[in-house]
PDB file of C-alpha atoms in Angstrom:
ATOM      1  CA  UNK Q   1     -42.166  -4.724  -4.893  1.00 39.00           C
ATOM      2  CA  UNK Q   2     -38.544  -5.028  -3.956  1.00 42.00           C
ATOM      3  CA  UNK Q   3     -37.352  -6.383  -7.494  1.00 43.00           C
ATOM      4  CA  UNK Q   4     -38.850  -4.063  -9.016  1.00 42.00           C
ATOM      5  CA  UNK Q   5     -37.719  -1.455  -6.748  1.00 42.00           C
ATOM      6  CA  UNK Q   6     -33.727  -3.022  -7.751  1.00 45.00           C
ATOM      7  CA  UNK Q   7     -34.606  -2.465 -11.779  1.00 45.00           C
ATOM      8  CA  UNK Q   8     -35.782   1.099 -11.101  1.00 45.00           C
ATOM      9  CA  UNK Q   9     -39.059   2.798 -11.753  1.00 46.00           C
ATOM     10  CA  UNK Q  10     -39.793   2.349 -15.943  1.00 46.00           C
ATOM     11  CA  UNK Q  11     -43.374   2.487 -17.129  1.00 50.00           C
ATOM     12  CA  UNK Q  12     -44.752  -0.840 -16.143  1.00 50.00           C
ATOM     13  CA  UNK Q  13     -47.810  -1.617 -18.456  1.00 52.00           C
ATOM     14  CA  UNK Q  14     -48.320  -5.087 -17.356  1.00 58.00           C
ATOM     15  CA  UNK Q  15     -48.842  -4.391 -13.710  1.00 59.00           C
ATOM     16  CA  UNK Q  16     -51.313  -1.660 -15.062  1.00 54.00           C
ATOM     17  CA  UNK Q  17     -52.911  -3.594 -17.082  1.00 59.00           C
ATOM     18  CA  UNK Q  18     -54.115  -6.304 -14.843  1.00 65.00           C
ATOM     19  CA  UNK Q  19     -54.993  -4.246 -11.762  1.00 65.00           C
ATOM     20  CA  UNK Q  20     -57.060  -1.617 -14.363  1.00 70.00           C
ATOM     21  CA  UNK Q  21     -55.335   1.748 -12.850  1.00 77.00           C
ATOM     22  CA  UNK Q  22     -52.789   4.125 -14.939  1.00 83.00           C
ATOM     23  CA  UNK Q  23     -49.285   3.558 -15.650  1.00 86.00           C
ATOM     24  CA  UNK Q  24     -48.574   6.866 -13.276  1.00 87.00           C
ATOM     25  CA  UNK Q  25     -50.447   5.584 -10.144  1.00 88.00           C
ATOM     26  CA  UNK Q  26     -48.495   2.885 -10.331  1.00 89.00           C
ATOM     27  CA  UNK Q  27     -44.920   4.459 -10.729  1.00 90.00           C
ATOM     28  CA  UNK Q  28     -45.371   5.960  -7.528  1.00 91.00           C
ATOM     29  CA  UNK Q  29     -46.415   3.814  -5.572  1.00 89.00           C
ATOM     30  CA  UNK Q  30     -43.437   1.814  -6.694  1.00 92.00           C
ATOM     31  CA  UNK Q  31     -41.511   4.942  -6.092  1.00 94.00           C
ATOM     32  CA  UNK Q  32     -43.114   5.297  -2.811  1.00 92.00           C
ATOM     33  CA  UNK Q  33     -42.097   1.543  -1.401  1.00 92.00           C
ATOM     34  CA  UNK Q  34     -38.480   2.205  -3.309  1.00 93.00           C
ATOM     35  CA  UNK Q  35     -37.711   5.326  -0.600  1.00 93.00           C
ATOM     36  CA  UNK Q  36     -39.566   3.970   2.109  1.00 92.00           C
ATOM     37  CA  UNK Q  37     -37.740   0.558   2.481  1.00 93.00           C
ATOM     38  CA  UNK Q  38     -34.418   2.522   1.405  1.00 93.00           C
ATOM     39  CA  UNK Q  39     -35.039   5.414   4.372  1.00 93.00           C
ATOM     40  CA  UNK Q  40     -36.093   3.082   6.662  1.00 93.00           C
ATOM     41  CA  UNK Q  41     -32.683   0.527   6.002  1.00 93.00           C
ATOM     42  CA  UNK Q  42     -30.508   3.594   5.410  1.00 92.00           C
ATOM     43  CA  UNK Q  43     -31.741   4.173   9.523  1.00 92.00           C
ATOM     44  CA  UNK Q  44     -31.871   1.099  10.046  1.00 91.00           C
ATOM     45  CA  UNK Q  45     -35.045   1.904  11.784  1.00 92.00           C
ATOM     46  CA  UNK Q  46     -36.611  -0.409  14.716  1.00 92.00           C
ATOM     47  CA  UNK Q  47     -40.132  -2.007  13.996  1.00 92.00           C
ATOM     48  CA  UNK Q  48     -41.556   0.280  16.807  1.00 93.00           C
ATOM     49  CA  UNK Q  49     -40.831   3.429  14.614  1.00 92.00           C
ATOM     50  CA  UNK Q  50     -41.252   1.546  11.523  1.00 92.00           C
ATOM     51  CA  UNK Q  51     -44.522   0.801  12.020  1.00 92.00           C
ATOM     52  CA  UNK Q  52     -45.463   4.405  13.908  1.00 91.00           C
ATOM     53  CA  UNK Q  53     -44.472   5.945  10.891  1.00 89.00           C
ATOM     54  CA  UNK Q  54     -46.567   4.043   8.270  1.00 90.00           C
ATOM     55  CA  UNK Q  55     -48.910   4.262  10.755  1.00 90.00           C
ATOM     56  CA  UNK Q  56     -49.911   7.803   9.940  1.00 88.00           C
ATOM     57  CA  UNK Q  57     -50.642   7.117   6.363  1.00 86.00           C
ATOM     58  CA  UNK Q  58     -53.812   5.073   7.259  1.00 87.00           C
ATOM     59  CA  UNK Q  59     -53.566   1.879   5.266  1.00 88.00           C
ATOM     60  CA  UNK Q  60     -55.183  -1.283   7.049  1.00 91.00           C
ATOM     61  CA  UNK Q  61     -54.274  -3.200   9.430  1.00 91.00           C
ATOM     62  CA  UNK Q  62     -53.327  -6.381   6.945  1.00 93.00           C
ATOM     63  CA  UNK Q  63     -51.587  -3.517   5.007  1.00 91.00           C
ATOM     64  CA  UNK Q  64     -49.474  -2.278   7.968  1.00 92.00           C
ATOM     65  CA  UNK Q  65     -47.896  -5.860   8.756  1.00 92.00           C
ATOM     66  CA  UNK Q  66     -47.123  -6.906   5.508  1.00 92.00           C
ATOM     67  CA  UNK Q  67     -44.983  -3.691   4.606  1.00 92.00           C
ATOM     68  CA  UNK Q  68     -43.307  -3.997   7.892  1.00 93.00           C
ATOM     69  CA  UNK Q  69     -42.684  -7.819   6.692  1.00 93.00           C
ATOM     70  CA  UNK Q  70     -41.339  -6.765   3.550  1.00 92.00           C
ATOM     71  CA  UNK Q  71     -38.845  -3.953   5.498  1.00 93.00           C
ATOM     72  CA  UNK Q  72     -37.525  -7.039   8.009  1.00 93.00           C
ATOM     73  CA  UNK Q  73     -36.914  -9.222   5.534  1.00 94.00           C
ATOM     74  CA  UNK Q  74     -34.785  -6.670   2.606  1.00 93.00           C
ATOM     75  CA  UNK Q  75     -33.405  -4.737   5.408  1.00 93.00           C
ATOM     76  CA  UNK Q  76     -30.037  -6.578   5.186  1.00 93.00           C
ATOM     77  CA  UNK Q  77     -30.092  -6.969   1.239  1.00 94.00           C
ATOM     78  CA  UNK Q  78     -31.083  -3.529   1.083  1.00 93.00           C
ATOM     79  CA  UNK Q  79     -28.091  -2.190   3.649  1.00 92.00           C
ATOM     80  CA  UNK Q  80     -25.508  -3.918   1.491  1.00 90.00           C
ATOM     81  CA  UNK Q  81     -26.600  -2.625  -1.248  1.00 90.00           C
ATOM     82  CA  UNK Q  82     -26.177   0.757   0.200  1.00 89.00           C
ATOM     83  CA  UNK Q  83     -22.679   0.112   1.701  1.00 85.00           C
ATOM     84  CA  UNK Q  84     -21.340  -0.692  -1.860  1.00 82.00           C
ATOM     85  CA  UNK Q  85     -22.159   3.377  -2.748  1.00 82.00           C
ATOM     86  CA  UNK Q  86     -20.432   4.587   0.188  1.00 78.00           C
ATOM     87  CA  UNK Q  87     -16.949   6.333  -0.803  1.00 76.00           C
ATOM     88  CA  UNK Q  88     -13.994   4.016  -0.746  1.00 78.00           C
ATOM     89  CA  UNK Q  89     -10.064   3.350  -0.923  1.00 85.00           C
ATOM     90  CA  UNK Q  90      -8.555   0.538  -2.416  1.00 91.00           C
ATOM     91  CA  UNK Q  91      -9.267  -1.851  -0.024  1.00 92.00           C
ATOM     92  CA  UNK Q  92      -7.219  -5.336   1.116  1.00 94.00           C
ATOM     93  CA  UNK Q  93      -6.977  -8.352  -1.317  1.00 93.00           C
ATOM     94  CA  UNK Q  94      -4.085 -10.524  -0.537  1.00 94.00           C
ATOM     95  CA  UNK Q  95      -0.412 -10.702  -0.284  1.00 96.00           C
ATOM     96  CA  UNK Q  96       2.070 -12.785  -2.311  1.00 96.00           C
ATOM     97  CA  UNK Q  97       5.659 -12.647  -1.276  1.00 96.00           C
ATOM     98  CA  UNK Q  98       9.004 -14.084  -2.189  1.00 95.00           C
ATOM     99  CA  UNK Q  99      12.319 -14.379  -1.004  1.00 94.00           C
ATOM    100  CA  UNK Q 100      15.310 -12.935  -2.677  1.00 92.00           C
ATOM    101  CA  UNK Q 101      18.916 -12.908  -2.684  1.00 91.00           C
ATOM    102  CA  UNK Q 102      20.748 -10.193  -5.372  1.00 90.00           C
ATOM    103  CA  UNK Q 103      24.181 -11.690  -6.018  1.00 91.00           C
ATOM    104  CA  UNK Q 104      25.829  -9.644  -8.662  1.00 90.00           C
ATOM    105  CA  UNK Q 105      24.574  -6.663 -10.996  1.00 89.00           C
ATOM    106  CA  UNK Q 106      26.112  -4.829 -13.764  1.00 89.00           C
ATOM    107  CA  UNK Q 107      27.378  -2.280 -11.173  1.00 88.00           C
ATOM    108  CA  UNK Q 108      28.386  -4.643  -8.811  1.00 90.00           C
ATOM    109  CA  UNK Q 109      30.175  -8.226  -8.890  1.00 90.00           C
ATOM    110  CA  UNK Q 110      29.427 -10.640  -5.429  1.00 87.00           C
ATOM    111  CA  UNK Q 111      27.191  -8.949  -3.707  1.00 88.00           C
ATOM    112  CA  UNK Q 112      25.036 -10.695  -1.435  1.00 88.00           C
ATOM    113  CA  UNK Q 113      21.749  -8.408  -1.050  1.00 88.00           C
ATOM    114  CA  UNK Q 114      18.634 -10.313   0.594  1.00 91.00           C
ATOM    115  CA  UNK Q 115      15.418  -8.308  -0.136  1.00 92.00           C
ATOM    116  CA  UNK Q 116      11.782  -9.584   0.438  1.00 95.00           C
ATOM    117  CA  UNK Q 117       9.362  -9.091  -3.322  1.00 95.00           C
ATOM    118  CA  UNK Q 118       5.986  -8.841  -2.768  1.00 96.00           C
ATOM    119  CA  UNK Q 119       2.935  -8.639  -4.618  1.00 96.00           C
ATOM    120  CA  UNK Q 120      -0.393  -6.898  -3.177  1.00 96.00           C
ATOM    121  CA  UNK Q 121      -3.598  -7.391  -4.318  1.00 95.00           C
ATOM    122  CA  UNK Q 122      -6.070  -4.280  -4.099  1.00 95.00           C
ATOM    123  CA  UNK Q 123      -9.765  -3.831  -4.882  1.00 92.00           C
ATOM    124  CA  UNK Q 124     -10.328  -0.467  -6.062  1.00 86.00           C
ATOM    125  CA  UNK Q 125     -13.940  -0.280  -7.979  1.00 79.00           C
ATOM    126  CA  UNK Q 126     -14.642  -3.962  -9.136  1.00 79.00           C
ATOM    127  CA  UNK Q 127     -11.092  -4.048 -10.417  1.00 87.00           C
ATOM    128  CA  UNK Q 128      -7.944  -5.814  -8.969  1.00 91.00           C
ATOM    129  CA  UNK Q 129      -4.887  -4.428  -9.106  1.00 92.00           C
ATOM    130  CA  UNK Q 130      -1.228  -6.332  -8.209  1.00 94.00           C
ATOM    131  CA  UNK Q 131       1.474  -4.174  -7.134  1.00 92.00           C
ATOM    132  CA  UNK Q 132       5.124  -5.213  -6.663  1.00 94.00           C
ATOM    133  CA  UNK Q 133       7.045  -4.148  -3.978  1.00 95.00           C
ATOM    134  CA  UNK Q 134      10.479  -4.996  -2.139  1.00 94.00           C
ATOM    135  CA  UNK Q 135      11.393  -4.079   0.930  1.00 95.00           C
ATOM    136  CA  UNK Q 136      14.621  -5.445   2.508  1.00 93.00           C
ATOM    137  CA  UNK Q 137      14.719  -7.521   6.239  1.00 94.00           C
ATOM    138  CA  UNK Q 138      14.736  -4.140   8.751  1.00 95.00           C
ATOM    139  CA  UNK Q 139      12.032  -2.726   6.722  1.00 95.00           C
ATOM    140  CA  UNK Q 140      10.135  -5.786   6.668  1.00 96.00           C
ATOM    141  CA  UNK Q 141      10.687  -6.284  10.985  1.00 96.00           C
ATOM    142  CA  UNK Q 142       9.918  -2.640  11.073  1.00 96.00           C
ATOM    143  CA  UNK Q 143       6.598  -3.329   9.112  1.00 96.00           C
ATOM    144  CA  UNK Q 144       5.748  -5.826  11.035  1.00 97.00           C
ATOM    145  CA  UNK Q 145       6.071  -4.393  14.120  1.00 96.00           C
ATOM    146  CA  UNK Q 146       4.138  -1.272  13.282  1.00 96.00           C
ATOM    147  CA  UNK Q 147       1.272  -2.999  11.963  1.00 96.00           C
ATOM    148  CA  UNK Q 148       1.121  -5.204  15.107  1.00 95.00           C
ATOM    149  CA  UNK Q 149       1.059  -1.977  17.326  1.00 94.00           C
ATOM    150  CA  UNK Q 150      -2.160  -1.073  15.046  1.00 94.00           C
ATOM    151  CA  UNK Q 151      -4.121  -4.494  15.787  1.00 93.00           C
ATOM    152  CA  UNK Q 152      -3.370  -3.742  19.461  1.00 93.00           C
ATOM    153  CA  UNK Q 153      -4.603  -0.660  19.434  1.00 90.00           C
ATOM    154  CA  UNK Q 154      -8.333  -2.136  18.978  1.00 85.00           C
ATOM    155  CA  UNK Q 155      -7.724  -4.177  22.235  1.00 85.00           C
ATOM    156  CA  UNK Q 156      -7.032  -1.256  24.040  1.00 88.00           C
ATOM    157  CA  UNK Q 157      -9.405  -0.323  26.923  1.00 88.00           C
ATOM    158  CA  UNK Q 158      -9.648   3.596  25.066  1.00 88.00           C
ATOM    159  CA  UNK Q 159     -11.092   1.449  21.748  1.00 88.00           C
ATOM    160  CA  UNK Q 160     -12.849  -0.657  23.600  1.00 87.00           C
ATOM    161  CA  UNK Q 161     -15.019   2.112  25.567  1.00 89.00           C
ATOM    162  CA  UNK Q 162     -15.900   3.935  22.182  1.00 87.00           C
ATOM    163  CA  UNK Q 163     -17.033   0.965  20.584  1.00 85.00           C
ATOM    164  CA  UNK Q 164     -19.319   0.175  23.670  1.00 87.00           C
ATOM    165  CA  UNK Q 165     -20.962   3.585  23.765  1.00 86.00           C
ATOM    166  CA  UNK Q 166     -21.190   4.173  19.949  1.00 81.00           C
ATOM    167  CA  UNK Q 167     -24.145   1.434  19.783  1.00 74.00           C
TER     168      UNK Q 167
ATOM    169  CA  UNK L   1      27.153   3.897 -15.112  1.00 37.00           C
ATOM    170  CA  UNK L   2      26.845   7.519 -13.092  1.00 42.00           C
ATOM    171  CA  UNK L   3      28.173  10.287 -14.902  1.00 48.00           C
ATOM    172  CA  UNK L   4      30.772  11.763 -12.707  1.00 58.00           C
ATOM    173  CA  UNK L   5      30.871  15.812 -13.232  1.00 65.00           C
ATOM    174  CA  UNK L   6      34.959  16.691 -13.380  1.00 68.00           C
ATOM    175  CA  UNK L   7      33.792  20.739 -13.190  1.00 68.00           C
ATOM    176  CA  UNK L   8      34.902  20.616  -9.396  1.00 71.00           C
ATOM    177  CA  UNK L   9      37.866  19.315 -11.012  1.00 69.00           C
ATOM    178  CA  UNK L  10      38.694  22.322 -13.577  1.00 70.00           C
ATOM    179  CA  UNK L  11      37.570  25.268 -11.254  1.00 73.00           C
ATOM    180  CA  UNK L  12      40.313  23.595  -8.763  1.00 76.00           C
ATOM    181  CA  UNK L  13      42.568  26.612  -8.396  1.00 76.00           C
ATOM    182  CA  UNK L  14      45.518  24.281  -7.910  1.00 78.00           C
ATOM    183  CA  UNK L  15      45.571  22.825 -11.240  1.00 76.00           C
ATOM    184  CA  UNK L  16      44.919  25.691 -13.508  1.00 76.00           C
ATOM    185  CA  UNK L  17      47.785  25.894 -14.728  1.00 80.00           C
ATOM    186  CA  UNK L  18      47.724  22.625 -16.434  1.00 81.00           C
ATOM    187  CA  UNK L  19      46.014  21.859 -19.998  1.00 84.00           C
ATOM    188  CA  UNK L  20      42.047  22.183 -19.374  1.00 81.00           C
ATOM    189  CA  UNK L  21      42.004  18.982 -22.140  1.00 87.00           C
ATOM    190  CA  UNK L  22      44.572  17.324 -20.553  1.00 87.00           C
ATOM    191  CA  UNK L  23      43.092  17.376 -16.979  1.00 85.00           C
ATOM    192  CA  UNK L  24      39.832  15.786 -18.508  1.00 87.00           C
ATOM    193  CA  UNK L  25      41.308  12.716 -19.697  1.00 89.00           C
ATOM    194  CA  UNK L  26      43.339  12.223 -16.025  1.00 86.00           C
ATOM    195  CA  UNK L  27      40.298  13.029 -14.638  1.00 86.00           C
ATOM    196  CA  UNK L  28      38.539  10.260 -17.186  1.00 89.00           C
ATOM    197  CA  UNK L  29      40.825   8.016 -16.968  1.00 88.00           C
ATOM    198  CA  UNK L  30      41.125   7.997 -12.821  1.00 87.00           C
ATOM    199  CA  UNK L  31      36.945   7.499 -12.478  1.00 89.00           C
ATOM    200  CA  UNK L  32      37.287   4.880 -14.867  1.00 90.00           C
ATOM    201  CA  UNK L  33      39.773   3.225 -12.634  1.00 89.00           C
ATOM    202  CA  UNK L  34      38.001   3.041  -9.646  1.00 90.00           C
ATOM    203  CA  UNK L  35      35.103   2.081 -11.059  1.00 91.00           C
ATOM    204  CA  UNK L  36      36.092  -0.836 -12.930  1.00 91.00           C
ATOM    205  CA  UNK L  37      38.109  -1.739  -9.360  1.00 91.00           C
ATOM    206  CA  UNK L  38      34.933  -1.176  -7.025  1.00 91.00           C
ATOM    207  CA  UNK L  39      32.583  -3.195 -10.020  1.00 91.00           C
ATOM    208  CA  UNK L  40      34.955  -6.131  -9.685  1.00 90.00           C
ATOM    209  CA  UNK L  41      35.806  -5.446  -5.842  1.00 89.00           C
ATOM    210  CA  UNK L  42      39.094  -5.664  -6.627  1.00 88.00           C
ATOM    211  CA  UNK L  43      42.011  -5.735  -3.845  1.00 87.00           C
ATOM    212  CA  UNK L  44      44.791  -3.933  -3.267  1.00 88.00           C
ATOM    213  CA  UNK L  45      47.543  -6.268  -4.585  1.00 89.00           C
ATOM    214  CA  UNK L  46      45.428  -6.313  -7.381  1.00 89.00           C
ATOM    215  CA  UNK L  47      44.992  -2.535  -8.605  1.00 88.00           C
ATOM    216  CA  UNK L  48      48.699  -2.072  -7.684  1.00 89.00           C
ATOM    217  CA  UNK L  49      49.797  -4.520 -10.528  1.00 89.00           C
ATOM    218  CA  UNK L  50      47.391  -2.514 -12.628  1.00 87.00           C
ATOM    219  CA  UNK L  51      49.142   0.439 -11.690  1.00 87.00           C
ATOM    220  CA  UNK L  52      52.455  -0.603 -12.190  1.00 88.00           C
ATOM    221  CA  UNK L  53      51.772  -1.833 -15.952  1.00 89.00           C
ATOM    222  CA  UNK L  54      50.488   1.587 -16.669  1.00 84.00           C
ATOM    223  CA  UNK L  55      54.401   2.629 -15.236  1.00 86.00           C
ATOM    224  CA  UNK L  56      53.220   4.567 -12.202  1.00 84.00           C
ATOM    225  CA  UNK L  57      55.643   4.816  -9.821  1.00 87.00           C
ATOM    226  CA  UNK L  58      56.122   3.851  -5.924  1.00 89.00           C
ATOM    227  CA  UNK L  59      54.814   7.078  -5.070  1.00 90.00           C
ATOM    228  CA  UNK L  60      52.052   7.465  -6.811  1.00 88.00           C
ATOM    229  CA  UNK L  61      50.422   3.719  -6.471  1.00 89.00           C
ATOM    230  CA  UNK L  62      50.791   4.025  -3.231  1.00 90.00           C
ATOM    231  CA  UNK L  63      49.006   7.170  -2.386  1.00 89.00           C
ATOM    232  CA  UNK L  64      45.802   5.844  -4.932  1.00 89.00           C
ATOM    233  CA  UNK L  65      45.803   2.847  -2.882  1.00 90.00           C
ATOM    234  CA  UNK L  66      45.631   4.570   0.279  1.00 91.00           C
ATOM    235  CA  UNK L  67      42.864   6.798  -0.900  1.00 89.00           C
ATOM    236  CA  UNK L  68      40.986   3.894  -2.545  1.00 90.00           C
ATOM    237  CA  UNK L  69      41.180   1.734   0.148  1.00 90.00           C
ATOM    238  CA  UNK L  70      39.340   4.885   3.010  1.00 91.00           C
ATOM    239  CA  UNK L  71      36.378   4.965   0.086  1.00 90.00           C
ATOM    240  CA  UNK L  72      36.110   1.267  -1.058  1.00 90.00           C
ATOM    241  CA  UNK L  73      33.143   0.842   1.321  1.00 90.00           C
ATOM    242  CA  UNK L  74      31.101   3.929   0.288  1.00 91.00           C
ATOM    243  CA  UNK L  75      32.348   3.424  -3.271  1.00 91.00           C
ATOM    244  CA  UNK L  76      30.601   0.090  -2.895  1.00 90.00           C
ATOM    245  CA  UNK L  77      27.942   0.811  -1.439  1.00 87.00           C
ATOM    246  CA  UNK L  78      26.950   3.599  -4.348  1.00 87.00           C
ATOM    247  CA  UNK L  79      27.362   1.189  -7.151  1.00 89.00           C
ATOM    248  CA  UNK L  80      25.460  -1.441  -5.159  1.00 86.00           C
ATOM    249  CA  UNK L  81      22.771   0.640  -5.148  1.00 83.00           C
ATOM    250  CA  UNK L  82      22.674   1.186  -9.262  1.00 84.00           C
ATOM    251  CA  UNK L  83      19.728  -0.443 -10.900  1.00 82.00           C
ATOM    252  CA  UNK L  84      16.178  -1.355 -10.766  1.00 82.00           C
ATOM    253  CA  UNK L  85      14.514  -3.098  -8.763  1.00 84.00           C
ATOM    254  CA  UNK L  86      10.599  -2.965  -7.745  1.00 88.00           C
ATOM    255  CA  UNK L  87       9.452  -0.445  -5.853  1.00 91.00           C
ATOM    256  CA  UNK L  88      11.398  -0.324  -2.104  1.00 92.00           C
ATOM    257  CA  UNK L  89       8.960  -0.089   0.991  1.00 94.00           C
ATOM    258  CA  UNK L  90      10.474   2.628   3.069  1.00 92.00           C
ATOM    259  CA  UNK L  91       7.735   3.197   5.967  1.00 94.00           C
ATOM    260  CA  UNK L  92       4.191   2.244   7.094  1.00 95.00           C
ATOM    261  CA  UNK L  93       1.559   3.980   8.430  1.00 94.00           C
ATOM    262  CA  UNK L  94      -1.656   3.314   9.744  1.00 95.00           C
ATOM    263  CA  UNK L  95      -4.916   5.199  10.713  1.00 94.00           C
ATOM    264  CA  UNK L  96      -7.903   3.554  13.097  1.00 93.00           C
ATOM    265  CA  UNK L  97     -10.995   4.480  12.188  1.00 91.00           C
ATOM    266  CA  UNK L  98     -14.382   3.891  13.843  1.00 90.00           C
ATOM    267  CA  UNK L  99     -17.176   3.878  11.180  1.00 89.00           C
ATOM    268  CA  UNK L 100     -19.776   6.105  12.087  1.00 88.00           C
ATOM    269  CA  UNK L 101     -22.626   6.639   9.189  1.00 88.00           C
ATOM    270  CA  UNK L 102     -22.469   7.597   5.870  1.00 87.00           C
ATOM    271  CA  UNK L 103     -24.682   9.485   3.763  1.00 87.00           C
ATOM    272  CA  UNK L 104     -26.144   6.628   2.211  1.00 88.00           C
ATOM    273  CA  UNK L 105     -25.458   4.163   5.318  1.00 89.00           C
ATOM    274  CA  UNK L 106     -26.486   5.111   9.378  1.00 90.00           C
ATOM    275  CA  UNK L 107     -24.868   2.747  11.837  1.00 88.00           C
ATOM    276  CA  UNK L 108     -22.559   1.152   9.506  1.00 87.00           C
ATOM    277  CA  UNK L 109     -20.274   1.194  13.432  1.00 88.00           C
ATOM    278  CA  UNK L 110     -17.381  -0.679  11.958  1.00 87.00           C
ATOM    279  CA  UNK L 111     -13.955  -0.353  13.093  1.00 90.00           C
ATOM    280  CA  UNK L 112     -11.418  -0.166   9.595  1.00 92.00           C
ATOM    281  CA  UNK L 113      -7.627   0.688   9.285  1.00 95.00           C
ATOM    282  CA  UNK L 114      -6.101   2.697   6.878  1.00 94.00           C
ATOM    283  CA  UNK L 115      -2.432   1.676   6.089  1.00 95.00           C
ATOM    284  CA  UNK L 116      -0.667   3.667   3.940  1.00 94.00           C
ATOM    285  CA  UNK L 117       3.169   2.160   2.489  1.00 95.00           C
ATOM    286  CA  UNK L 118       5.731   4.789   1.796  1.00 93.00           C
ATOM    287  CA  UNK L 119       7.203   4.018  -1.451  1.00 92.00           C
ATOM    288  CA  UNK L 120      11.044   4.651  -3.490  1.00 89.00           C
ATOM    289  CA  UNK L 121      11.516   4.668  -7.041  1.00 85.00           C
ATOM    290  CA  UNK L 122      15.213   3.373  -7.223  1.00 76.00           C
ATOM    291  CA  UNK L 123      15.550   5.838 -10.235  1.00 72.00           C
ATOM    292  CA  UNK L 124      13.636   9.138  -9.538  1.00 73.00           C
ATOM    293  CA  UNK L 125      13.371   8.578  -6.116  1.00 69.00           C
ATOM    294  CA  UNK L 126      10.046   9.542  -4.853  1.00 75.00           C
ATOM    295  CA  UNK L 127       6.742   7.668  -5.439  1.00 81.00           C
ATOM    296  CA  UNK L 128       3.094   8.599  -4.719  1.00 84.00           C
ATOM    297  CA  UNK L 129       2.320   5.715  -1.790  1.00 90.00           C
ATOM    298  CA  UNK L 130       0.446   3.029  -1.747  1.00 93.00           C
ATOM    299  CA  UNK L 131      -2.330   3.445   0.380  1.00 93.00           C
ATOM    300  CA  UNK L 132      -5.248   1.021   0.991  1.00 95.00           C
ATOM    301  CA  UNK L 133      -8.246   0.178   3.668  1.00 94.00           C
ATOM    302  CA  UNK L 134      -8.565  -3.414   5.622  1.00 94.00           C
ATOM    303  CA  UNK L 135     -11.026  -5.007   8.572  1.00 92.00           C
ATOM    304  CA  UNK L 136      -9.393  -5.814  11.716  1.00 92.00           C
ATOM    305  CA  UNK L 137      -9.135  -9.894  10.251  1.00 94.00           C
ATOM    306  CA  UNK L 138      -7.631  -8.815   6.806  1.00 95.00           C
ATOM    307  CA  UNK L 139      -4.504  -6.466   8.482  1.00 95.00           C
ATOM    308  CA  UNK L 140      -4.229  -9.816  10.836  1.00 95.00           C
ATOM    309  CA  UNK L 141      -3.769 -11.599   7.410  1.00 96.00           C
ATOM    310  CA  UNK L 142      -1.705  -9.304   5.984  1.00 96.00           C
ATOM    311  CA  UNK L 143       0.665  -9.118   9.687  1.00 96.00           C
ATOM    312  CA  UNK L 144       0.684 -13.105   9.162  1.00 96.00           C
ATOM    313  CA  UNK L 145       2.359 -13.060   5.504  1.00 96.00           C
ATOM    314  CA  UNK L 146       4.263 -10.833   6.456  1.00 96.00           C
ATOM    315  CA  UNK L 147       5.467 -12.930   9.284  1.00 96.00           C
ATOM    316  CA  UNK L 148       5.769 -15.819   7.346  1.00 95.00           C
ATOM    317  CA  UNK L 149       8.516 -13.592   5.146  1.00 95.00           C
ATOM    318  CA  UNK L 150      10.360 -12.515   8.503  1.00 95.00           C
ATOM    319  CA  UNK L 151      10.592 -16.374   9.657  1.00 94.00           C
ATOM    320  CA  UNK L 152      12.045 -17.576   5.883  1.00 92.00           C
ATOM    321  CA  UNK L 153      14.396 -14.577   6.019  1.00 91.00           C
ATOM    322  CA  UNK L 154      15.836 -16.169   9.824  1.00 91.00           C
ATOM    323  CA  UNK L 155      15.940 -19.698   8.768  1.00 91.00           C
ATOM    324  CA  UNK L 156      17.548 -18.395   5.645  1.00 85.00           C
ATOM    325  CA  UNK L 157      20.111 -16.709   7.511  1.00 81.00           C
ATOM    326  CA  UNK L 158      21.005 -19.556   9.445  1.00 82.00           C
ATOM    327  CA  UNK L 159      21.600 -22.173   6.690  1.00 71.00           C
TER     328      UNK L 159
END
């Protein structure tokens, strides 16, 4: 049923004929199952809450047990698929860098101008983009200092307290 | 080469008695001489010799060289900044957020960073910033690589 849910609900004549039930009923059944599993996974409801929710439907104990198992087995994968649907910014993939020293240009001979040239690889909606950027040594040190500060924030008491209290 | 406007010369009250065409020629000649001297990083003796060959008198040569010397560094900085280069990073800003839920998924509970690199285009000056999100591990990877670059720079300067 999980597989059928992923492929979408088209009129499946195969199962209908096998179980001797109308196509409509099969379709509604599959849609209902998909909705049940998706909503439960989205909200990450506990086993107890899941069982309480489906009890009101009046199914047999055996069916309730199967549904619960289906939920627990597929929850992680469903959540990871739902996670892909959320709004996203381009995300970091990797960084390549290179040290350059400019020795001359058309406008000025005899220079010594150090620079760090980088290729920033980002992921955006399944595409990977690469952007070439450059910076000077002073700015590079500034970038490192700023980003190290950013990393340090998660270890601060303030963030720790919030993370603890939000679970 | 950058275009130097000569409008301030033509509007100068002290020079209003001189034929504007002559003024323009003088300005162009002086500008060319200064820019070439700057580009070649010529020293004062070379400039003097060149001006002597052009039959300028000693007083004028001295005046010219003194003024040139005063502005030499600024000139070199200006000339060095002309030219094409990749987008230049000038600054970085970051934001740390803790994701709780979105409309597709609840109880996500994940920290995430949003990093924005302020970049400048050598030609037009401004350029939209480069922004991206990353996890803590990804940011550690990025910082690690930047630190490698910095260490490599330090080693290079000691050679």
